Amino acid sequence: MTEKIQSVKGMHDILNDTSTNWQTLETTIQNVLSRYGYEEIRTPLVEKTELFERSIGETTDIVSKEMYTFTDRGGERLTLRPEGTAACVRSLIQHGLYQNNALRLWYCGPMFRRERPQKGRTRQFHQIGAEVFGLQGPDIDAELIVMCARFWRELGLPGLELQINTLGTAKAREHYRQILIEYFSDHETELDDDSRVRLRKNPLRILDSKHPQMQSLISNAPGMADHMDEESIEHFDGLKQLLDTAEVSYSVNPRLVRGLDYYGKTVFEWVSDQLGAQATVCAGGRYDGMTEHFGGKPVPGIGFAMGLERLVELLAEQGQGGTRPQPHVYLIIAGEPALTRGFRLAEQLRDALPDLRLLMHCGGGSFKSQFKKADRSGADIALILGEDELEKQCVGLKHLRREAGQVEINWDRLAATLRTALGL
Ligand code: ATP
Ligand code: MG
């Protein structure tokens, strides 16, 4: 026997029995985004490899070991996108989208990283993200965070903790960088391999290391907060004040650094207490230097991305997953002559009742077998159209979920009867 083909390791189907949970999640979040004035942007799944190397940074886990990179038939180096910010920035510059007016964007779709698959970590995963361009004050940082708090409220997700930190201005970061280099150089023998590479290139990222061997060294490292300049502190205080005003609680986590190289000032994460090791459901931060780095004019930027797999799991644990919609009506068509009329009747009902979920029996078969399928479909009502009914210009109507005899309803009264019976 030939071997069955399986999906790629770490890449999963979202099956029809759970896709409604995803739809609920996506529509709830997209609805909030649009109420805050955010507009959707759709960028390609594949970009030039260089885009990610230059924006995310060569020393990050993503670029150094997780990207799906290949050479296409024309010899170009391409990569399946591992995240959404780089493409937004590319698109902004390419199309001159920023014209001195703030731009609020969101995206939704699959991302690809070749990580070790485990609970809450897959190789194809999905994100909804938002990016704002052209605003540099802490007010927009606060708006993004407060909007996240609304996502969780409207989804019915309690228990998400907000952690914030500041990475400071480029100047403050440069100063802190030197202090970190001194500190970690003094402990160079205790560093793991990754951290040793990062020591000269990007010592801040050592703080992001998940390596167990590194944890005590990291927690004893000089804190960022003690080496901030006035501008950084003012921005961070502004953010905290606005969060207080909005009654969104947070804790300041001085070890919070984001994976990408171009983050500065505000960074934040939303962390769940229910997901085990992979607990961050949403992460974001400010990246004011990125557009310039790509050869565009300087435009401040800030954004976040949330992992939909982890949110779907949280929703399911809360019993908020939503239910699969059952059909209201199953139309049984008994006998060849009824087929044409039944087909038309189904379309007429769909015209008259836009919210009606009607399943028309296809594929023929005996009345008895069709009736069984009607029952199994979960429909409330079976409509029966056979030769008798055809002659009398009516259908038989039978409630499937409660005791009641079958009644005859004329075609011209059928839509009205269903509207009342189903509360449509
Ligand atoms: P982590 O620390 O979990 O690896 P990250 O810092 O690499 O996260 P980001 O690049 O900030 O993640 O992506 C934002 C969010 O996307 C994460 O908080 C998480 O919810 C989700 N995410 C990231 N990588 C994966 C993955 N491999 N599988 C599922 N979700 C993911
Ligand atoms: Mg990661």
XYZ file of C-alpha atoms and ligand atoms in Angstrom:
456
model
C 0.000 0.000 0.000
C 1.267 3.515 -0.735
C 2.070 5.577 2.309
C -0.422 8.276 3.213
C 0.901 11.811 2.929
C 0.906 13.713 6.222
C 1.074 17.429 6.814
C 4.509 18.937 7.488
C 5.742 18.549 11.070
C 4.630 21.479 13.204
C 2.082 22.638 10.597
C -1.502 21.822 11.377
C -4.886 21.748 9.709
C -7.567 23.774 11.427
C -10.445 21.388 10.915
C -14.080 22.163 10.270
C -15.015 21.214 13.834
C -12.887 24.013 15.306
C -12.743 26.647 12.578
C -15.746 28.449 14.097
C -13.647 29.125 17.230
C -11.098 30.817 14.991
C -13.794 32.816 13.232
C -15.176 34.027 16.572
C -11.708 35.045 17.712
C -10.808 36.803 14.479
C -14.075 38.658 14.021
C -14.156 39.844 17.650
C -10.640 41.253 17.415
C -11.089 42.700 13.936
C -14.275 44.385 15.051
C -12.478 46.122 17.938
C -9.591 47.127 15.637
C -11.946 48.771 13.219
C -13.741 50.634 16.047
C -10.345 52.129 16.992
C -9.751 53.232 13.398
C -7.282 50.527 12.309
C -7.323 49.389 8.671
C -6.267 46.057 7.248
C -3.121 45.562 5.187
C -2.369 42.268 3.360
C 1.208 41.606 2.358
C 2.686 38.541 0.573
C 3.576 35.410 2.527
C 6.987 35.407 0.880
C 9.519 38.246 0.992
C 13.160 38.718 0.062
C 15.301 37.128 2.779
C 17.245 40.338 3.163
C 14.134 42.116 4.485
C 14.074 39.961 7.607
C 17.846 39.858 8.016
C 17.931 43.635 8.084
C 14.831 44.320 10.181
C 14.752 41.503 12.711
C 18.519 41.331 13.085
C 21.066 38.654 12.252
C 21.718 37.644 15.862
C 18.086 36.894 16.696
C 16.835 33.312 17.001
C 14.413 33.951 14.164
C 17.028 34.966 11.604
C 19.887 32.788 12.807
C 17.988 29.505 13.030
C 14.240 29.609 12.458
C 13.531 30.973 8.992
C 12.230 28.940 6.057
C 14.573 30.270 3.406
C 14.977 28.948 -0.114
C 16.364 29.915 -3.470
C 13.697 30.134 -6.137
C 14.154 29.061 -9.744
C 15.426 32.499 -10.669
C 18.139 32.303 -8.034
C 16.526 34.749 -5.618
C 16.794 34.168 -1.864
C 13.289 34.185 -0.459
C 11.808 33.515 2.975
C 8.372 32.544 4.267
C 7.515 35.431 6.559
C 8.294 34.722 10.216
C 6.481 37.846 11.448
C 4.461 40.754 10.111
C 6.186 44.008 11.050
C 8.983 43.919 8.477
C 6.568 43.631 5.558
C 4.432 46.491 6.905
C 7.483 48.736 7.073
C 8.588 47.647 3.599
C 5.123 48.339 2.228
C 4.954 51.714 3.959
C 8.170 52.834 2.290
C 7.506 51.182 -1.080
C 4.096 52.832 -1.500
C 4.827 56.082 0.325
C 1.902 55.301 2.616
C 2.991 57.743 5.282
C 2.056 61.304 4.316
C 2.350 63.109 7.644
C -0.875 61.573 8.901
C -0.839 58.850 11.491
C -1.403 55.434 9.974
C -3.097 52.663 11.968
C -2.831 49.241 10.328
C -3.587 45.635 11.184
C -2.846 42.292 9.555
C -3.882 38.712 10.105
C -2.411 35.506 8.773
C 0.051 32.633 8.989
C 3.702 33.038 10.003
C 6.475 30.451 9.689
C 9.327 29.631 12.064
C 11.207 26.370 12.205
C 11.176 25.937 15.977
C 10.874 22.774 18.028
C 7.146 21.969 17.983
C 5.569 21.744 21.427
C 2.450 22.909 23.226
C 1.787 26.492 22.128
C 4.614 26.416 19.589
C 4.166 25.358 15.976
C 6.066 25.931 12.749
C 3.153 27.496 10.968
C 1.232 29.678 13.388
C -1.132 32.610 13.041
C -0.971 36.154 14.234
C -3.116 39.232 14.276
C -0.933 42.279 14.610
C -1.301 46.041 14.595
C 1.248 48.661 13.571
C 0.986 52.424 13.984
C 3.214 54.806 12.048
C 3.832 58.504 12.550
C 3.139 58.930 16.252
C 5.876 59.274 18.810
C 4.150 60.089 22.095
C 3.187 57.636 24.824
C -0.510 58.235 24.078
C -0.473 55.835 21.137
C 1.517 53.271 23.147
C -1.264 53.451 25.737
C -3.995 53.223 23.086
C -2.534 49.998 21.700
C -2.320 48.442 25.156
C -5.777 49.597 26.236
C -7.159 48.209 22.971
C -5.599 44.830 23.827
C -7.321 44.945 27.211
C -10.575 45.407 25.326
C -9.850 42.366 23.137
C -9.544 40.216 26.238
C -12.718 41.681 27.795
C -14.815 41.188 24.687
C -13.452 37.675 24.208
C -14.217 36.857 27.840
C -10.594 36.057 28.723
C -9.628 36.839 32.314
C -6.218 36.248 33.912
C -3.976 37.954 31.366
C -1.205 39.897 33.022
C 0.325 42.966 31.380
C 4.085 43.427 31.698
C 5.731 46.599 30.457
C 9.262 47.907 30.241
C 11.236 50.605 28.501
C 14.304 49.987 26.380
C 14.971 53.710 26.277
C 16.091 56.008 23.495
C 18.862 54.922 21.146
C 21.271 57.036 23.190
C 20.267 55.548 26.522
C 20.442 52.075 25.015
C 23.949 52.674 23.712
C 25.038 53.737 27.198
C 23.351 50.721 28.817
C 24.847 48.463 26.158
C 28.354 49.394 27.268
C 27.455 48.654 30.879
C 26.067 45.260 29.902
C 29.128 44.428 27.804
C 31.328 45.154 30.833
C 29.137 43.077 33.131
C 28.842 40.046 30.854
C 32.515 40.233 29.810
C 33.422 39.887 33.468
C 31.411 36.646 33.444
C 32.320 35.480 29.947
C 33.117 31.911 31.024
C 29.584 31.509 32.387
C 27.902 32.476 29.105
C 26.246 29.905 26.859
C 27.251 29.804 23.173
C 24.433 32.029 21.902
C 25.082 34.629 24.545
C 28.773 34.721 23.770
C 27.971 35.575 20.148
C 25.505 38.223 21.273
C 27.914 39.794 23.741
C 29.622 41.959 21.104
C 26.827 42.234 18.574
C 23.741 42.810 20.702
C 24.251 42.291 24.439
C 20.691 43.400 25.246
C 19.466 40.199 23.691
C 21.330 38.160 26.270
C 18.651 39.336 28.707
C 16.112 37.554 26.487
C 17.910 34.205 26.761
C 15.734 31.332 27.927
C 18.794 29.179 28.712
C 18.503 27.850 32.312
C 22.249 28.236 32.846
C 21.938 31.971 32.155
C 19.077 32.862 34.458
C 20.898 33.842 37.642
C 23.521 35.804 35.709
C 20.692 37.655 33.967
C 18.798 38.461 37.133
C 21.958 39.921 38.698
C 22.720 42.068 35.646
C 22.564 45.852 36.028
C 18.974 46.997 35.460
C 17.959 49.048 32.475
C 15.849 51.405 34.581
C 18.936 52.743 36.356
C 20.529 53.826 33.096
C 17.749 55.682 31.332
C 17.921 59.278 30.179
C 15.292 61.939 30.844
C 13.448 61.506 27.546
C 13.076 57.747 28.101
C 11.824 58.197 31.652
C 9.348 60.887 30.647
C 7.921 58.704 27.868
C 7.594 55.726 30.183
C 5.966 57.803 32.942
C 3.520 59.181 30.385
C 2.537 55.665 29.382
C 2.099 54.513 32.976
C -0.093 57.502 33.786
C -2.395 56.823 30.846
C -2.662 53.144 31.759
C -3.575 54.174 35.318
C -6.218 56.533 33.989
C -7.680 53.747 31.871
C -7.535 51.430 34.898
C -5.453 48.874 33.072
C -3.143 47.263 35.615
C 0.420 46.290 34.768
C 3.675 45.271 36.306
C 7.032 46.659 35.245
C 9.346 43.839 34.255
C 12.866 45.276 33.939
C 14.088 42.081 32.202
C 11.545 42.345 29.409
C 13.347 42.815 26.107
C 11.837 42.003 22.767
C 13.344 39.583 20.289
C 13.885 42.077 17.485
C 16.841 44.437 17.289
C 14.975 47.613 16.439
C 12.908 48.015 19.564
C 13.311 51.069 21.773
C 11.339 52.803 24.503
C 8.061 50.962 25.206
C 7.911 47.169 25.129
C 5.083 45.046 26.524
C 3.744 41.522 26.765
C 0.450 39.989 27.812
C 1.050 36.755 29.684
C -1.467 34.090 30.664
C -1.298 32.069 33.871
C -2.980 29.111 32.151
C -0.772 28.122 29.254
C 2.319 26.617 30.885
C 5.696 27.461 29.383
C 4.432 29.176 26.217
C 2.412 31.772 28.073
C 2.826 35.012 26.113
C -0.239 35.618 23.961
C 0.611 39.107 22.747
C 3.825 41.058 22.509
C 4.742 44.448 21.171
C 6.911 47.489 21.267
C 8.190 50.665 19.695
C 10.631 50.621 16.762
C 11.290 54.237 15.876
C 14.511 53.668 13.937
C 13.296 51.016 11.519
C 12.065 53.041 8.511
C 15.306 55.000 8.290
C 17.276 51.815 8.533
C 15.404 50.694 5.400
C 16.239 53.869 3.549
C 12.885 55.560 4.146
C 12.330 58.869 5.882
C 12.235 58.687 9.686
C 8.757 57.630 10.806
C 8.148 56.477 14.358
C 6.472 53.082 14.656
C 4.945 50.891 17.311
C 3.002 47.648 17.129
C 2.163 44.292 18.593
C 1.359 40.778 17.445
C -0.716 38.134 19.134
C -0.518 34.389 18.711
C -3.911 33.039 17.681
C -3.186 29.368 18.509
C -2.572 30.286 22.141
C -5.685 32.475 22.277
C -7.866 29.754 20.749
C -6.605 27.387 23.409
C -7.405 29.886 26.155
C -10.879 30.412 24.736
C -11.493 26.679 24.685
C -10.369 26.393 28.312
C -12.795 29.156 29.248
C -15.608 27.338 27.492
C -15.747 30.413 25.212
C -14.856 28.490 22.106
C -18.255 28.945 20.532
C -20.386 26.216 19.034
C -20.642 24.924 15.513
C -23.772 26.358 13.964
C -26.361 23.673 13.190
C -28.699 23.979 10.220
C -32.208 25.217 10.988
C -33.820 23.253 8.222
C -33.090 20.047 6.317
C -34.946 19.774 3.030
C -35.864 16.230 2.075
C -36.580 15.728 -1.598
C -38.277 12.436 -2.246
C -38.430 11.308 -5.845
C -37.049 12.626 -9.110
C -40.027 14.908 -10.029
C -39.641 16.928 -6.807
C -35.992 17.739 -7.478
C -36.371 20.786 -9.722
C -39.092 22.292 -7.581
C -37.166 21.554 -4.357
C -34.077 23.195 -5.734
C -36.038 26.345 -6.533
C -37.837 26.307 -3.211
C -34.523 26.209 -1.340
C -33.274 29.265 -3.219
C -36.562 31.118 -2.642
C -36.317 30.463 1.098
C -32.717 31.676 1.151
C -33.842 34.858 -0.612
C -36.684 35.436 1.822
C -34.780 34.551 5.025
C -31.183 35.761 4.849
C -30.272 34.247 8.233
C -31.736 30.830 7.475
C -29.307 27.916 7.526
C -30.859 25.439 5.133
C -29.308 22.146 4.166
C -30.759 20.692 0.974
C -30.498 16.963 0.643
C -28.352 15.998 -2.328
C -27.641 12.601 -3.732
C -31.106 11.033 -3.748
C -31.919 7.947 -1.708
C -35.008 6.661 0.022
C -37.260 8.822 2.145
C -36.214 6.848 5.223
C -32.483 7.345 4.696
C -32.975 11.039 4.006
C -34.966 11.379 7.204
C -32.129 9.771 9.154
C -29.678 12.259 7.655
C -32.013 15.121 8.544
C -32.010 13.979 12.142
C -28.239 13.540 12.260
C -27.654 16.983 10.738
C -28.824 18.591 13.982
C -31.516 20.585 12.131
C -34.581 21.761 14.061
C -36.989 21.179 11.245
C -37.290 18.752 8.337
C -39.161 19.900 5.264
C -40.459 17.126 3.044
C -41.172 17.509 -0.620
C -42.473 14.386 -2.330
C -44.865 13.730 -5.204
C -47.998 14.287 -3.081
C -46.727 17.606 -1.787
C -45.726 18.629 -5.299
C -49.273 18.101 -6.458
C -50.761 20.044 -3.552
C -48.120 22.810 -3.801
C -47.086 22.353 -0.189
C -44.355 20.759 1.918
C -44.531 18.533 4.970
C -43.024 20.238 8.057
C -41.801 18.116 10.926
C -40.114 19.358 14.107
C -37.144 17.092 14.807
C -36.327 18.209 18.345
C -39.763 18.076 19.943
C -42.873 15.942 19.816
C -45.311 17.291 17.237
C -47.079 15.779 14.289
C -46.183 16.540 10.708
C -48.145 19.430 9.198
C -48.629 20.627 5.657
C -47.618 24.168 4.764
C -48.364 25.814 1.433
C -45.372 27.078 -0.496
C -46.558 30.688 -0.338
C -46.818 30.590 3.457
C -43.614 28.654 4.022
C -41.162 31.538 4.547
C -43.458 33.254 7.034
C -44.045 30.004 8.923
C -40.315 29.302 9.198
C -39.587 32.865 10.250
C -41.944 32.496 13.217
C -41.038 28.923 14.077
C -37.298 29.624 14.086
C -37.441 33.176 15.433
C -35.525 34.526 12.420
P 8.164 33.217 22.283
O 8.919 33.846 23.400
O 6.946 32.483 22.725
O 9.027 32.440 21.342
P 8.405 35.431 20.484
O 8.992 36.531 21.285
O 9.265 34.660 19.577
O 7.585 34.440 21.445
P 6.883 37.252 18.854
O 7.788 37.232 17.704
O 6.831 38.435 19.715
O 7.126 35.939 19.721
O 5.407 36.910 18.365
C 4.234 37.372 19.046
C 3.378 36.233 19.516
O 3.206 35.241 18.516
C 3.936 35.449 20.682
O 3.683 36.099 21.890
C 3.164 34.149 20.584
O 1.871 34.290 21.139
C 3.045 33.968 19.102
N 4.071 33.026 18.611
C 5.369 33.284 18.327
N 5.993 32.181 17.873
C 5.058 31.189 17.867
C 5.066 29.803 17.488
N 6.154 29.219 17.005
N 3.923 29.085 17.630
C 2.800 29.666 18.095
N 2.723 30.961 18.459
C 3.832 31.724 18.343
Mg 10.222 32.805 19.641
